[in-house]
C-alpha cells in the first residue's frame, strides 16, 4: 500500500494518524471516537484545508475494501451509503453513489 501512495496521500495519512482518527478493516470504525469512519471529527475538517485530489485517491483505494467488509452485515450500510460516507467531501447524488459502488464491487 505504501508504494501506491503519492506524497499528498502519505501526508494525509500521517495527519490522520497524528490526530488518532483513523479507521481500519474490517469494522471501519474510528479508533479514537469509535464512530463509523470517516468519523465526524474527520468530516469537520474545513474543505479549504483538504487536498481533494489526495483524498479522492486515498478514499478510492479504501472504499473498495470497506464495501467488501461492510456489505451484507445485519443493519449495515449498503454499498452506495458506504461510497457517500467515504466521499463525504464530494457532492454525489444517490445515482452517482450507486454507479460508483457497482463499479467497485
PDB file of C-alpha atoms in Angstrom:
ATOM      1  CA  UNK A   1       0.000   0.000   0.000  1.00  0.00           C
ATOM      2  CA  UNK A   2       2.760   2.495   0.869  1.00  0.00           C
ATOM      3  CA  UNK A   3       4.282   2.130  -2.579  1.00  0.00           C
ATOM      4  CA  UNK A   4       0.991   3.167  -4.169  1.00  0.00           C
ATOM      5  CA  UNK A   5       0.608   6.400  -2.207  1.00  0.00           C
ATOM      6  CA  UNK A   6       1.684   9.742  -3.527  1.00  0.00           C
ATOM      7  CA  UNK A   7       3.207  12.344  -1.214  1.00  0.00           C
ATOM      8  CA  UNK A   8      -0.148  14.065  -0.537  1.00  0.00           C
ATOM      9  CA  UNK A   9      -1.849  10.806   0.411  1.00  0.00           C
ATOM     10  CA  UNK A  10       1.089   9.859   2.626  1.00  0.00           C
ATOM     11  CA  UNK A  11       0.931  13.279   4.311  1.00  0.00           C
ATOM     12  CA  UNK A  12      -2.822  12.959   4.849  1.00  0.00           C
ATOM     13  CA  UNK A  13      -2.456   9.513   6.385  1.00  0.00           C
ATOM     14  CA  UNK A  14       0.242  10.937   8.660  1.00  0.00           C
ATOM     15  CA  UNK A  15      -2.037  13.764   9.794  1.00  0.00           C
ATOM     16  CA  UNK A  16      -4.918  11.371  10.452  1.00  0.00           C
ATOM     17  CA  UNK A  17      -2.627   9.088  12.417  1.00  0.00           C
ATOM     18  CA  UNK A  18      -1.344  12.023  14.463  1.00  0.00           C
ATOM     19  CA  UNK A  19      -4.858  13.084  15.482  1.00  0.00           C
ATOM     20  CA  UNK A  20      -5.830   9.451  16.035  1.00  0.00           C
ATOM     21  CA  UNK A  21      -8.955   9.478  13.881  1.00  0.00           C
ATOM     22  CA  UNK A  22      -8.072   6.522  11.681  1.00  0.00           C
ATOM     23  CA  UNK A  23     -10.307   3.633  10.674  1.00  0.00           C
ATOM     24  CA  UNK A  24      -9.249   0.076   9.937  1.00  0.00           C
ATOM     25  CA  UNK A  25     -10.659  -3.026   8.325  1.00  0.00           C
ATOM     26  CA  UNK A  26     -12.902  -4.903   8.828  1.00  0.00           C
ATOM     27  CA  UNK A  27     -15.134  -2.710  11.030  1.00  0.00           C
ATOM     28  CA  UNK A  28     -14.223   0.714   9.607  1.00  0.00           C
ATOM     29  CA  UNK A  29     -14.690   2.350  12.988  1.00  0.00           C
ATOM     30  CA  UNK A  30     -12.566   5.278  14.145  1.00  0.00           C
ATOM     31  CA  UNK A  31     -10.016   4.040  16.654  1.00  0.00           C
ATOM     32  CA  UNK A  32     -10.306   7.237  18.710  1.00  0.00           C
ATOM     33  CA  UNK A  33     -14.032   8.120  18.835  1.00  0.00           C
ATOM     34  CA  UNK A  34     -15.489   4.710  17.827  1.00  0.00           C
ATOM     35  CA  UNK A  35     -17.783   6.327  15.232  1.00  0.00           C
ATOM     36  CA  UNK A  36     -18.136   4.949  11.694  1.00  0.00           C
ATOM     37  CA  UNK A  37     -15.050   6.003   9.740  1.00  0.00           C
ATOM     38  CA  UNK A  38     -14.535   8.517   8.204  1.00  0.00           C
ATOM     39  CA  UNK A  39     -15.748   9.865  11.529  1.00  0.00           C
ATOM     40  CA  UNK A  40     -17.499  13.175  12.236  1.00  0.00           C
ATOM     41  CA  UNK A  41     -14.248  14.687  13.535  1.00  0.00           C
ATOM     42  CA  UNK A  42     -12.523  13.986  10.234  1.00  0.00           C
ATOM     43  CA  UNK A  43     -15.515  15.212   8.246  1.00  0.00           C
ATOM     44  CA  UNK A  44     -15.499  18.504  10.170  1.00  0.00           C
ATOM     45  CA  UNK A  45     -12.106  19.486   8.765  1.00  0.00           C
ATOM     46  CA  UNK A  46     -12.849  22.626   6.710  1.00  0.00           C
ATOM     47  CA  UNK A  47     -12.964  21.961   2.968  1.00  0.00           C
ATOM     48  CA  UNK A  48     -10.350  24.614   2.299  1.00  0.00           C
ATOM     49  CA  UNK A  49      -7.898  22.603   4.424  1.00  0.00           C
ATOM     50  CA  UNK A  50      -8.456  19.402   2.451  1.00  0.00           C
ATOM     51  CA  UNK A  51      -6.476  18.234  -0.551  1.00  0.00           C
ATOM     52  CA  UNK A  52      -9.327  16.858  -2.686  1.00  0.00           C
ATOM     53  CA  UNK A  53      -7.033  15.141  -5.201  1.00  0.00           C
ATOM     54  CA  UNK A  54      -5.194  13.294  -2.431  1.00  0.00           C
ATOM     55  CA  UNK A  55      -8.393  12.489  -0.594  1.00  0.00           C
ATOM     56  CA  UNK A  56     -10.034  11.084  -3.726  1.00  0.00           C
ATOM     57  CA  UNK A  57      -7.060   8.788  -4.337  1.00  0.00           C
ATOM     58  CA  UNK A  58      -6.933   7.621  -0.743  1.00  0.00           C
ATOM     59  CA  UNK A  59     -10.674   7.068  -0.389  1.00  0.00           C
ATOM     60  CA  UNK A  60     -10.906   5.314  -3.767  1.00  0.00           C
ATOM     61  CA  UNK A  61      -8.237   2.917  -2.539  1.00  0.00           C
ATOM     62  CA  UNK A  62     -10.043   2.311   0.784  1.00  0.00           C
ATOM     63  CA  UNK A  63     -13.708   2.264  -0.238  1.00  0.00           C
ATOM     64  CA  UNK A  64     -13.436  -0.996  -2.189  1.00  0.00           C
ATOM     65  CA  UNK A  65     -12.291  -2.794   0.961  1.00  0.00           C
ATOM     66  CA  UNK A  66     -14.968  -1.075   3.023  1.00  0.00           C
ATOM     67  CA  UNK A  67     -17.683  -2.206   0.621  1.00  0.00           C
ATOM     68  CA  UNK A  68     -16.343  -5.772   0.761  1.00  0.00           C
ATOM     69  CA  UNK A  69     -16.137  -5.684   4.582  1.00  0.00           C
ATOM     70  CA  UNK A  70     -19.416  -3.910   5.377  1.00  0.00           C
ATOM     71  CA  UNK A  71     -21.793  -5.119   2.649  1.00  0.00           C
ATOM     72  CA  UNK A  72     -24.367  -7.583   3.856  1.00  0.00           C
ATOM     73  CA  UNK A  73     -23.912  -7.023   7.578  1.00  0.00           C
ATOM     74  CA  UNK A  74     -27.098  -7.014   9.603  1.00  0.00           C
ATOM     75  CA  UNK A  75     -28.242  -3.392   9.797  1.00  0.00           C
ATOM     76  CA  UNK A  76     -25.047  -2.422   7.989  1.00  0.00           C
ATOM     77  CA  UNK A  77     -24.746   0.214   5.293  1.00  0.00           C
ATOM     78  CA  UNK A  78     -25.464  -0.569   1.669  1.00  0.00           C
ATOM     79  CA  UNK A  79     -22.658  -0.014  -0.884  1.00  0.00           C
ATOM     80  CA  UNK A  80     -23.991   3.392  -2.088  1.00  0.00           C
ATOM     81  CA  UNK A  81     -24.129   4.560   1.540  1.00  0.00           C
ATOM     82  CA  UNK A  82     -20.539   3.443   2.018  1.00  0.00           C
ATOM     83  CA  UNK A  83     -19.465   5.372  -1.086  1.00  0.00           C
ATOM     84  CA  UNK A  84     -21.205   8.525   0.162  1.00  0.00           C
ATOM     85  CA  UNK A  85     -19.644   8.052   3.603  1.00  0.00           C
ATOM     86  CA  UNK A  86     -16.111   7.740   2.221  1.00  0.00           C
ATOM     87  CA  UNK A  87     -16.561  10.556  -0.298  1.00  0.00           C
ATOM     88  CA  UNK A  88     -18.380  12.933   2.069  1.00  0.00           C
ATOM     89  CA  UNK A  89     -16.440  15.866   0.616  1.00  0.00           C
ATOM     90  CA  UNK A  90     -17.917  15.386  -2.876  1.00  0.00           C
ATOM     91  CA  UNK A  91     -21.485  16.359  -3.811  1.00  0.00           C
ATOM     92  CA  UNK A  92     -22.535  12.878  -5.003  1.00  0.00           C
ATOM     93  CA  UNK A  93     -26.120  12.154  -5.935  1.00  0.00           C
ATOM     94  CA  UNK A  94     -27.679   8.832  -4.993  1.00  0.00           C
ATOM     95  CA  UNK A  95     -27.388   7.680  -8.620  1.00  0.00           C
ATOM     96  CA  UNK A  96     -23.698   8.601  -8.750  1.00  0.00           C
ATOM     97  CA  UNK A  97     -23.005   6.789  -5.467  1.00  0.00           C
ATOM     98  CA  UNK A  98     -24.826   3.694  -6.775  1.00  0.00           C
ATOM     99  CA  UNK A  99     -22.839   3.777 -10.026  1.00  0.00           C
ATOM    100  CA  UNK A 100     -19.532   4.059  -8.171  1.00  0.00           C
ATOM    101  CA  UNK A 101     -20.495   1.249  -5.798  1.00  0.00           C
ATOM    102  CA  UNK A 102     -21.400  -1.033  -8.746  1.00  0.00           C
ATOM    103  CA  UNK A 103     -18.012  -0.409 -10.345  1.00  0.00           C
ATOM    104  CA  UNK A 104     -16.142  -1.162  -7.130  1.00  0.00           C
ATOM    105  CA  UNK A 105     -17.826  -4.442  -6.196  1.00  0.00           C
TER     106      UNK A 105
END
